[in-house]
Amino acid sequence: MNKHFDDSRYYLSRAAEHARLGLTESLEPLADRVRTYLGRDPEPEPESGRFDGVREDVTALETRATARARGALGSVRDRVTARRSLEAAADR
């Protein structure tokens, strides 16, 4: 039963988000006219320049490299431990 409530909450939040986007899109021309009438400039869009994109890419690359290095290190440790235990068993 809880699954049904989670599903309905998810779809309700998606519907609300789409309704908000639709209202924003349909009211944008009216908001522009009001701003022009009042003599205000439209709000400038934040500039997410190339530098921000490159920084995000580098951060993602660093995260992936760290994860791969840790995975490789773990597998090497496992192999060394297995090899040592085989050698110890052979020496007995």
mmCIF file of N, CA, C and O in Angstrom:
data_model
loop_
_atom_site.group_PDB
_atom_site.id
_atom_site.type_symbol
_atom_site.label_atom_id
_atom_site.label_comp_id
_atom_site.label_asym_id
_atom_site.label_seq_id
_atom_site.Cartn_x
_atom_site.Cartn_y
_atom_site.Cartn_z
ATOM 1 N N MET A 1 0.825 -1.180 0.000
ATOM 2 C CA MET A 1 0.000 0.000 0.000
ATOM 3 C C MET A 1 0.875 1.251 0.000
ATOM 4 O O MET A 1 0.556 2.221 -0.660
ATOM 5 N N ASN A 2 1.991 1.202 0.728
ATOM 6 C CA ASN A 2 2.890 2.340 0.791
ATOM 7 C C ASN A 2 3.463 2.647 -0.591
ATOM 8 O O ASN A 2 3.691 3.802 -0.930
ATOM 9 N N LYS A 3 3.687 1.603 -1.395
ATOM 10 C CA LYS A 3 4.201 1.774 -2.746
ATOM 11 C C LYS A 3 3.242 2.628 -3.570
ATOM 12 O O LYS A 3 3.665 3.494 -4.335
ATOM 13 N N HIS A 4 1.954 2.410 -3.404
ATOM 14 C CA HIS A 4 0.967 3.174 -4.153
ATOM 15 C C HIS A 4 1.003 4.643 -3.754
ATOM 16 O O HIS A 4 0.861 5.535 -4.593
ATOM 17 N N PHE A 5 1.196 4.915 -2.472
ATOM 18 C CA PHE A 5 1.286 6.302 -2.031
ATOM 19 C C PHE A 5 2.545 6.965 -2.566
ATOM 20 O O PHE A 5 2.515 8.127 -2.982
ATOM 21 N N ASP A 6 3.644 6.212 -2.591
ATOM 22 C CA ASP A 6 4.878 6.769 -3.145
ATOM 23 C C ASP A 6 4.711 7.070 -4.626
ATOM 24 O O ASP A 6 5.148 8.119 -5.105
ATOM 25 N N ASP A 7 4.088 6.148 -5.347
ATOM 26 C CA ASP A 7 3.860 6.366 -6.769
ATOM 27 C C ASP A 7 2.966 7.573 -7.000
ATOM 28 O O ASP A 7 3.246 8.412 -7.868
ATOM 29 N N SER A 8 1.896 7.680 -6.251
ATOM 30 C CA SER A 8 0.982 8.803 -6.459
ATOM 31 C C SER A 8 1.652 10.122 -6.092
ATOM 32 O O SER A 8 1.456 11.140 -6.763
ATOM 33 N N ARG A 9 2.493 10.120 -5.047
ATOM 34 C CA ARG A 9 3.207 11.345 -4.676
ATOM 35 C C ARG A 9 4.180 11.746 -5.782
ATOM 36 O O ARG A 9 4.307 12.917 -6.126
ATOM 37 N N TYR A 10 4.845 10.769 -6.370
ATOM 38 C CA TYR A 10 5.781 11.034 -7.458
ATOM 39 C C TYR A 10 5.063 11.664 -8.647
ATOM 40 O O TYR A 10 5.492 12.694 -9.173
ATOM 41 N N TYR A 11 3.955 11.045 -9.068
ATOM 42 C CA TYR A 11 3.234 11.564 -10.225
ATOM 43 C C TYR A 11 2.586 12.909 -9.936
ATOM 44 O O TYR A 11 2.490 13.773 -10.815
ATOM 45 N N LEU A 12 2.169 13.125 -8.708
ATOM 46 C CA LEU A 12 1.602 14.419 -8.341
ATOM 47 C C LEU A 12 2.668 15.507 -8.387
ATOM 48 O O LEU A 12 2.416 16.610 -8.883
ATOM 49 N N SER A 13 3.870 15.204 -7.926
ATOM 50 C CA SER A 13 4.938 16.202 -7.973
ATOM 51 C C SER A 13 5.345 16.490 -9.415
ATOM 52 O O SER A 13 5.617 17.633 -9.772
ATOM 53 N N ARG A 14 5.352 15.466 -10.265
ATOM 54 C CA ARG A 14 5.651 15.695 -11.689
ATOM 55 C C ARG A 14 4.583 16.549 -12.345
ATOM 56 O O ARG A 14 4.884 17.434 -13.142
ATOM 57 N N ALA A 15 3.319 16.284 -12.011
ATOM 58 C CA ALA A 15 2.222 17.071 -12.576
ATOM 59 C C ALA A 15 2.327 18.523 -12.131
ATOM 60 O O ALA A 15 2.112 19.443 -12.930
ATOM 61 N N ALA A 16 2.665 18.744 -10.871
ATOM 62 C CA ALA A 16 2.800 20.112 -10.379
ATOM 63 C C ALA A 16 3.959 20.819 -11.076
ATOM 64 O O ALA A 16 3.844 21.998 -11.439
ATOM 65 N N GLU A 17 5.056 20.119 -11.283
ATOM 66 C CA GLU A 17 6.199 20.720 -11.963
ATOM 67 C C GLU A 17 5.853 21.086 -13.402
ATOM 68 O O GLU A 17 6.177 22.172 -13.886
ATOM 69 N N HIS A 18 5.149 20.199 -14.102
ATOM 70 C CA HIS A 18 4.751 20.489 -15.484
ATOM 71 C C HIS A 18 3.743 21.628 -15.539
ATOM 72 O O HIS A 18 3.769 22.441 -16.458
ATOM 73 N N ALA A 19 2.857 21.700 -14.562
ATOM 74 C CA ALA A 19 1.896 22.806 -14.519
ATOM 75 C C ALA A 19 2.636 24.121 -14.306
ATOM 76 O O ALA A 19 2.323 25.133 -14.940
ATOM 77 N N ARG A 20 3.631 24.124 -13.434
ATOM 78 C CA ARG A 20 4.411 25.335 -13.193
ATOM 79 C C ARG A 20 5.150 25.766 -14.456
ATOM 80 O O ARG A 20 5.153 26.940 -14.826
ATOM 81 N N LEU A 21 5.761 24.810 -15.148
ATOM 82 C CA LEU A 21 6.473 25.135 -16.380
ATOM 83 C C LEU A 21 5.519 25.668 -17.445
ATOM 84 O O LEU A 21 5.850 26.614 -18.174
ATOM 85 N N GLY A 22 4.341 25.064 -17.551
ATOM 86 C CA GLY A 22 3.361 25.523 -18.527
ATOM 87 C C GLY A 22 2.870 26.928 -18.229
ATOM 88 O O GLY A 22 2.733 27.764 -19.136
ATOM 89 N N LEU A 23 2.601 27.207 -16.965
ATOM 90 C CA LEU A 23 2.167 28.560 -16.593
ATOM 91 C C LEU A 23 3.266 29.586 -16.850
ATOM 92 O O LEU A 23 3.001 30.685 -17.355
ATOM 93 N N THR A 24 4.479 29.239 -16.508
ATOM 94 C CA THR A 24 5.596 30.155 -16.737
ATOM 95 C C THR A 24 5.741 30.462 -18.211
ATOM 96 O O THR A 24 5.928 31.618 -18.605
ATOM 97 N N GLU A 25 5.637 29.436 -19.032
ATOM 98 C CA GLU A 25 5.785 29.621 -20.469
ATOM 99 C C GLU A 25 4.649 30.456 -21.047
ATOM 100 O O GLU A 25 4.864 31.339 -21.884
ATOM 101 N N SER A 26 3.437 30.213 -20.599
ATOM 102 C CA SER A 26 2.304 30.937 -21.169
ATOM 103 C C SER A 26 2.201 32.368 -20.639
ATOM 104 O O SER A 26 1.676 33.246 -21.320
ATOM 105 N N LEU A 27 2.714 32.632 -19.450
ATOM 106 C CA LEU A 27 2.640 33.980 -18.881
ATOM 107 C C LEU A 27 3.873 34.829 -19.182
ATOM 108 O O LEU A 27 3.882 36.022 -18.865
ATOM 109 N N GLU A 28 4.887 34.261 -19.785
ATOM 110 C CA GLU A 28 6.106 35.006 -20.085
ATOM 111 C C GLU A 28 5.856 36.224 -20.980
ATOM 112 O O GLU A 28 6.373 37.303 -20.689
ATOM 113 N N PRO A 29 5.070 36.123 -22.052
ATOM 114 C CA PRO A 29 4.818 37.323 -22.862
ATOM 115 C C PRO A 29 4.125 38.437 -22.059
ATOM 116 O O PRO A 29 4.458 39.613 -22.213
ATOM 117 N N LEU A 30 3.203 38.063 -21.212
ATOM 118 C CA LEU A 30 2.515 39.055 -20.387
ATOM 119 C C LEU A 30 3.498 39.713 -19.416
ATOM 120 O O LEU A 30 3.486 40.936 -19.238
ATOM 121 N N ALA A 31 4.362 38.933 -18.811
ATOM 122 C CA ALA A 31 5.354 39.480 -17.889
ATOM 123 C C ALA A 31 6.306 40.423 -18.617
ATOM 124 O O ALA A 31 6.680 41.479 -18.078
ATOM 125 N N ASP A 32 6.682 40.089 -19.854
ATOM 126 C CA ASP A 32 7.550 40.970 -20.634
ATOM 127 C C ASP A 32 6.861 42.300 -20.918
ATOM 128 O O ASP A 32 7.479 43.365 -20.825
ATOM 129 N N ARG A 33 5.568 42.250 -21.271
ATOM 130 C CA ARG A 33 4.835 43.495 -21.530
ATOM 131 C C ARG A 33 4.736 44.352 -20.276
ATOM 132 O O ARG A 33 4.884 45.579 -20.330
ATOM 133 N N VAL A 34 4.500 43.742 -19.134
ATOM 134 C CA VAL A 34 4.402 44.491 -17.881
ATOM 135 C C VAL A 34 5.753 45.120 -17.546
ATOM 136 O O VAL A 34 5.823 46.295 -17.147
ATOM 137 N N ARG A 35 6.832 44.378 -17.719
ATOM 138 C CA ARG A 35 8.159 44.934 -17.458
ATOM 139 C C ARG A 35 8.452 46.114 -18.379
ATOM 140 O O ARG A 35 9.013 47.135 -17.962
ATOM 141 N N THR A 36 8.083 45.975 -19.650
ATOM 142 C CA THR A 36 8.294 47.063 -20.597
ATOM 143 C C THR A 36 7.466 48.284 -20.201
ATOM 144 O O THR A 36 7.960 49.415 -20.228
ATOM 145 N N TYR A 37 6.228 48.073 -19.823
ATOM 146 C CA TYR A 37 5.342 49.166 -19.421
ATOM 147 C C TYR A 37 5.886 49.876 -18.181
ATOM 148 O O TYR A 37 5.830 51.101 -18.083
ATOM 149 N N LEU A 38 6.438 49.126 -17.246
ATOM 150 C CA LEU A 38 6.965 49.711 -16.021
ATOM 151 C C LEU A 38 8.381 50.271 -16.203
ATOM 152 O O LEU A 38 8.895 50.942 -15.317
ATOM 153 N N GLY A 39 8.990 49.985 -17.328
ATOM 154 C CA GLY A 39 10.324 50.501 -17.598
ATOM 155 C C GLY A 39 11.435 49.680 -16.985
ATOM 156 O O GLY A 39 12.544 50.164 -16.805
ATOM 157 N N ARG A 40 11.161 48.464 -16.651
ATOM 158 C CA ARG A 40 12.178 47.583 -16.086
ATOM 159 C C ARG A 40 12.743 46.684 -17.170
ATOM 160 O O ARG A 40 12.044 46.254 -18.075
ATOM 161 N N ASP A 41 14.006 46.398 -17.034
ATOM 162 C CA ASP A 41 14.632 45.471 -17.976
ATOM 163 C C ASP A 41 14.282 44.051 -17.568
ATOM 164 O O ASP A 41 14.092 43.757 -16.392
ATOM 165 N N PRO A 42 14.208 43.154 -18.542
ATOM 166 C CA PRO A 42 13.993 41.748 -18.174
ATOM 167 C C PRO A 42 15.165 41.258 -17.337
ATOM 168 O O PRO A 42 16.287 41.738 -17.477
ATOM 169 N N GLU A 43 14.880 40.309 -16.478
ATOM 170 C CA GLU A 43 15.925 39.768 -15.616
ATOM 171 C C GLU A 43 16.973 39.071 -16.477
ATOM 172 O O GLU A 43 16.635 38.247 -17.327
ATOM 173 N N PRO A 44 18.241 39.405 -16.268
ATOM 174 C CA PRO A 44 19.276 38.742 -17.076
ATOM 175 C C PRO A 44 19.398 37.278 -16.675
ATOM 176 O O PRO A 44 19.287 36.927 -15.509
ATOM 177 N N GLU A 45 19.613 36.463 -17.668
ATOM 178 C CA GLU A 45 19.801 35.036 -17.406
ATOM 179 C C GLU A 45 21.215 34.829 -16.886
ATOM 180 O O GLU A 45 22.160 35.469 -17.355
ATOM 181 N N PRO A 46 21.351 33.967 -15.916
ATOM 182 C CA PRO A 46 22.705 33.728 -15.411
ATOM 183 C C PRO A 46 23.556 33.099 -16.505
ATOM 184 O O PRO A 46 23.117 32.212 -17.235
ATOM 185 N N GLU A 47 24.764 33.599 -16.610
ATOM 186 C CA GLU A 47 25.650 33.094 -17.645
ATOM 187 C C GLU A 47 26.456 31.927 -17.099
ATOM 188 O O GLU A 47 27.289 32.092 -16.226
ATOM 189 N N SER A 48 26.141 30.768 -17.574
ATOM 190 C CA SER A 48 26.951 29.608 -17.213
ATOM 191 C C SER A 48 27.902 29.400 -18.370
ATOM 192 O O SER A 48 27.624 28.700 -19.319
ATOM 193 N N GLY A 49 29.005 30.100 -18.296
ATOM 194 C CA GLY A 49 29.961 30.115 -19.389
ATOM 195 C C GLY A 49 30.657 28.796 -19.583
ATOM 196 O O GLY A 49 30.408 27.796 -18.912
ATOM 197 N N ARG A 50 31.540 28.825 -20.501
ATOM 198 C CA ARG A 50 32.294 27.637 -20.863
ATOM 199 C C ARG A 50 33.134 27.152 -19.684
ATOM 200 O O ARG A 50 33.317 25.960 -19.485
ATOM 201 N N PHE A 51 33.643 28.102 -18.906
ATOM 202 C CA PHE A 51 34.491 27.746 -17.769
ATOM 203 C C PHE A 51 33.746 26.853 -16.788
ATOM 204 O O PHE A 51 34.294 25.865 -16.297
ATOM 205 N N ASP A 52 32.484 27.177 -16.496
ATOM 206 C CA ASP A 52 31.696 26.362 -15.567
ATOM 207 C C ASP A 52 31.482 24.960 -16.111
ATOM 208 O O ASP A 52 31.551 23.978 -15.380
ATOM 209 N N GLY A 53 31.231 24.853 -17.400
ATOM 210 C CA GLY A 53 31.048 23.546 -18.015
ATOM 211 C C GLY A 53 32.308 22.702 -17.949
ATOM 212 O O GLY A 53 32.260 21.509 -17.651
ATOM 213 N N VAL A 54 33.437 23.345 -18.218
ATOM 214 C CA VAL A 54 34.715 22.625 -18.162
ATOM 215 C C VAL A 54 35.002 22.194 -16.732
ATOM 216 O O VAL A 54 35.463 21.079 -16.487
ATOM 217 N N ARG A 55 34.707 23.072 -15.765
ATOM 218 C CA ARG A 55 34.944 22.723 -14.366
ATOM 219 C C ARG A 55 34.096 21.513 -13.970
ATOM 220 O O ARG A 55 34.571 20.611 -13.290
ATOM 221 N N GLU A 56 32.831 21.477 -14.395
ATOM 222 C CA GLU A 56 31.969 20.335 -14.086
ATOM 223 C C GLU A 56 32.505 19.058 -14.726
ATOM 224 O O GLU A 56 32.490 17.992 -14.105
ATOM 225 N N ASP A 57 32.983 19.173 -15.967
ATOM 226 C CA ASP A 57 33.541 18.004 -16.650
ATOM 227 C C ASP A 57 34.774 17.474 -15.924
ATOM 228 O O ASP A 57 34.937 16.266 -15.758
ATOM 229 N N VAL A 58 35.632 18.387 -15.497
ATOM 230 C CA VAL A 58 36.850 17.972 -14.799
ATOM 231 C C VAL A 58 36.505 17.324 -13.464
ATOM 232 O O VAL A 58 37.097 16.312 -13.075
ATOM 233 N N THR A 59 35.537 17.890 -12.762
ATOM 234 C CA THR A 59 35.119 17.311 -11.490
ATOM 235 C C THR A 59 34.563 15.905 -11.692
ATOM 236 O O THR A 59 34.882 14.986 -10.930
ATOM 237 N N ALA A 60 33.738 15.721 -12.726
ATOM 238 C CA ALA A 60 33.183 14.399 -13.004
ATOM 239 C C ALA A 60 34.292 13.417 -13.384
ATOM 240 O O ALA A 60 34.289 12.259 -12.942
ATOM 241 N N LEU A 61 35.237 13.882 -14.171
ATOM 242 C CA LEU A 61 36.361 13.027 -14.567
ATOM 243 C C LEU A 61 37.194 12.627 -13.355
ATOM 244 O O LEU A 61 37.604 11.465 -13.224
ATOM 245 N N GLU A 62 37.423 13.580 -12.462
ATOM 246 C CA GLU A 62 38.183 13.286 -11.254
ATOM 247 C C GLU A 62 37.468 12.248 -10.394
ATOM 248 O O GLU A 62 38.087 11.315 -9.864
ATOM 249 N N THR A 63 36.165 12.375 -10.277
ATOM 250 C CA THR A 63 35.382 11.427 -9.480
ATOM 251 C C THR A 63 35.464 10.024 -10.082
ATOM 252 O O THR A 63 35.662 9.042 -9.369
ATOM 253 N N ARG A 64 35.314 9.952 -11.407
ATOM 254 C CA ARG A 64 35.397 8.639 -12.064
ATOM 255 C C ARG A 64 36.782 8.028 -11.924
ATOM 256 O O ARG A 64 36.931 6.833 -11.675
ATOM 257 N N ALA A 65 37.832 8.857 -12.073
ATOM 258 C CA ALA A 65 39.199 8.346 -11.956
ATOM 259 C C ALA A 65 39.462 7.837 -10.546
ATOM 260 O O ALA A 65 40.096 6.786 -10.360
ATOM 261 N N THR A 66 38.970 8.556 -9.556
ATOM 262 C CA THR A 66 39.153 8.123 -8.170
ATOM 263 C C THR A 66 38.453 6.790 -7.934
ATOM 264 O O THR A 66 39.018 5.888 -7.309
ATOM 265 N N ALA A 67 37.241 6.666 -8.432
ATOM 266 C CA ALA A 67 36.488 5.419 -8.247
ATOM 267 C C ALA A 67 37.196 4.250 -8.937
ATOM 268 O O ALA A 67 37.303 3.155 -8.367
ATOM 269 N N ARG A 68 37.694 4.485 -10.147
ATOM 270 C CA ARG A 68 38.398 3.414 -10.862
ATOM 271 C C ARG A 68 39.689 3.031 -10.154
ATOM 272 O O ARG A 68 40.038 1.849 -10.066
ATOM 273 N N ALA A 69 40.418 4.024 -9.645
ATOM 274 C CA ALA A 69 41.672 3.741 -8.941
ATOM 275 C C ALA A 69 41.411 2.941 -7.672
ATOM 276 O O ALA A 69 42.133 1.992 -7.369
ATOM 277 N N ARG A 70 40.375 3.315 -6.934
ATOM 278 C CA ARG A 70 40.056 2.570 -5.715
ATOM 279 C C ARG A 70 39.635 1.146 -6.042
ATOM 280 O O ARG A 70 39.994 0.204 -5.335
ATOM 281 N N GLY A 71 38.869 0.975 -7.113
ATOM 282 C CA GLY A 71 38.464 -0.364 -7.522
ATOM 283 C C GLY A 71 39.657 -1.215 -7.923
ATOM 284 O O GLY A 71 39.763 -2.386 -7.542
ATOM 285 N N ALA A 72 40.579 -0.611 -8.683
ATOM 286 C CA ALA A 72 41.773 -1.343 -9.109
ATOM 287 C C ALA A 72 42.638 -1.699 -7.913
ATOM 288 O O ALA A 72 43.158 -2.812 -7.821
ATOM 289 N N LEU A 73 42.778 -0.769 -6.990
ATOM 290 C CA LEU A 73 43.566 -1.026 -5.789
ATOM 291 C C LEU A 73 42.961 -2.153 -4.970
ATOM 292 O O LEU A 73 43.678 -3.016 -4.452
ATOM 293 N N GLY A 74 41.653 -2.169 -4.861
ATOM 294 C CA GLY A 74 40.982 -3.231 -4.109
ATOM 295 C C GLY A 74 41.197 -4.591 -4.745
ATOM 296 O O GLY A 74 41.445 -5.582 -4.046
ATOM 297 N N SER A 75 41.112 -4.637 -6.077
ATOM 298 C CA SER A 75 41.317 -5.932 -6.734
ATOM 299 C C SER A 75 42.763 -6.399 -6.606
ATOM 300 O O SER A 75 43.035 -7.589 -6.453
ATOM 301 N N VAL A 76 43.717 -5.477 -6.653
ATOM 302 C CA VAL A 76 45.125 -5.843 -6.475
ATOM 303 C C VAL A 76 45.344 -6.366 -5.062
ATOM 304 O O VAL A 76 46.037 -7.370 -4.860
ATOM 305 N N ARG A 77 44.762 -5.705 -4.081
ATOM 306 C CA ARG A 77 44.887 -6.176 -2.698
ATOM 307 C C ARG A 77 44.331 -7.592 -2.562
ATOM 308 O O ARG A 77 44.925 -8.444 -1.894
ATOM 309 N N ASP A 78 43.173 -7.829 -3.178
ATOM 310 C CA ASP A 78 42.569 -9.155 -3.112
ATOM 311 C C ASP A 78 43.477 -10.204 -3.744
ATOM 312 O O ASP A 78 43.649 -11.301 -3.207
ATOM 313 N N ARG A 79 44.076 -9.879 -4.894
ATOM 314 C CA ARG A 79 44.958 -10.830 -5.562
ATOM 315 C C ARG A 79 46.210 -11.108 -4.744
ATOM 316 O O ARG A 79 46.656 -12.253 -4.641
ATOM 317 N N VAL A 80 46.772 -10.057 -4.146
ATOM 318 C CA VAL A 80 47.978 -10.242 -3.326
ATOM 319 C C VAL A 80 47.656 -11.095 -2.110
ATOM 320 O O VAL A 80 48.409 -12.010 -1.745
ATOM 321 N N THR A 81 46.525 -10.812 -1.474
ATOM 322 C CA THR A 81 46.124 -11.599 -0.306
ATOM 323 C C THR A 81 45.902 -13.057 -0.684
ATOM 324 O O THR A 81 46.343 -13.973 0.028
ATOM 325 N N ALA A 82 45.252 -13.302 -1.809
ATOM 326 C CA ALA A 82 45.011 -14.674 -2.256
ATOM 327 C C ALA A 82 46.325 -15.372 -2.573
ATOM 328 O O ALA A 82 46.529 -16.546 -2.217
ATOM 329 N N ARG A 83 47.237 -14.656 -3.206
ATOM 330 C CA ARG A 83 48.528 -15.247 -3.564
ATOM 331 C C ARG A 83 49.326 -15.611 -2.307
ATOM 332 O O ARG A 83 49.930 -16.677 -2.229
ATOM 333 N N ARG A 84 49.311 -14.704 -1.327
ATOM 334 C CA ARG A 84 50.046 -14.968 -0.088
ATOM 335 C C ARG A 84 49.461 -16.159 0.657
ATOM 336 O O ARG A 84 50.187 -16.968 1.236
ATOM 337 N N SER A 85 48.140 -16.266 0.666
ATOM 338 C CA SER A 85 47.527 -17.402 1.363
ATOM 339 C C SER A 85 47.843 -18.711 0.644
ATOM 340 O O SER A 85 48.041 -19.745 1.276
ATOM 341 N N LEU A 86 47.903 -18.693 -0.691
ATOM 342 C CA LEU A 86 48.291 -19.896 -1.450
ATOM 343 C C LEU A 86 49.736 -20.273 -1.148
ATOM 344 O O LEU A 86 50.057 -21.453 -0.975
ATOM 345 N N GLU A 87 50.628 -19.287 -1.098
ATOM 346 C CA GLU A 87 52.028 -19.548 -0.800
ATOM 347 C C GLU A 87 52.207 -20.080 0.623
ATOM 348 O O GLU A 87 53.020 -20.971 0.860
ATOM 349 N N ALA A 88 51.411 -19.531 1.559
ATOM 350 C CA ALA A 88 51.496 -19.974 2.947
ATOM 351 C C ALA A 88 50.997 -21.409 3.053
ATOM 352 O O ALA A 88 51.545 -22.226 3.803
ATOM 353 N N ALA A 89 49.968 -21.740 2.300
ATOM 354 C CA ALA A 89 49.437 -23.105 2.336
ATOM 355 C C ALA A 89 50.417 -24.080 1.689
ATOM 356 O O ALA A 89 50.550 -25.229 2.125
ATOM 357 N N ALA A 90 51.120 -23.643 0.672
ATOM 358 C CA ALA A 90 52.090 -24.506 -0.009
ATOM 359 C C ALA A 90 53.328 -24.748 0.855
ATOM 360 O O ALA A 90 53.970 -25.807 0.766
ATOM 361 N N ASP A 91 53.681 -23.793 1.698
ATOM 362 C CA ASP A 91 54.850 -23.918 2.560
ATOM 363 C C ASP A 91 54.604 -24.896 3.709
ATOM 364 O O ASP A 91 55.535 -25.428 4.283
ATOM 365 N N ARG A 92 53.379 -25.163 4.055
ATOM 366 C CA ARG A 92 53.067 -26.042 5.192
ATOM 367 C C ARG A 92 53.329 -27.446 4.874
ATOM 368 O O ARG A 92 53.471 -28.235 4.229
#
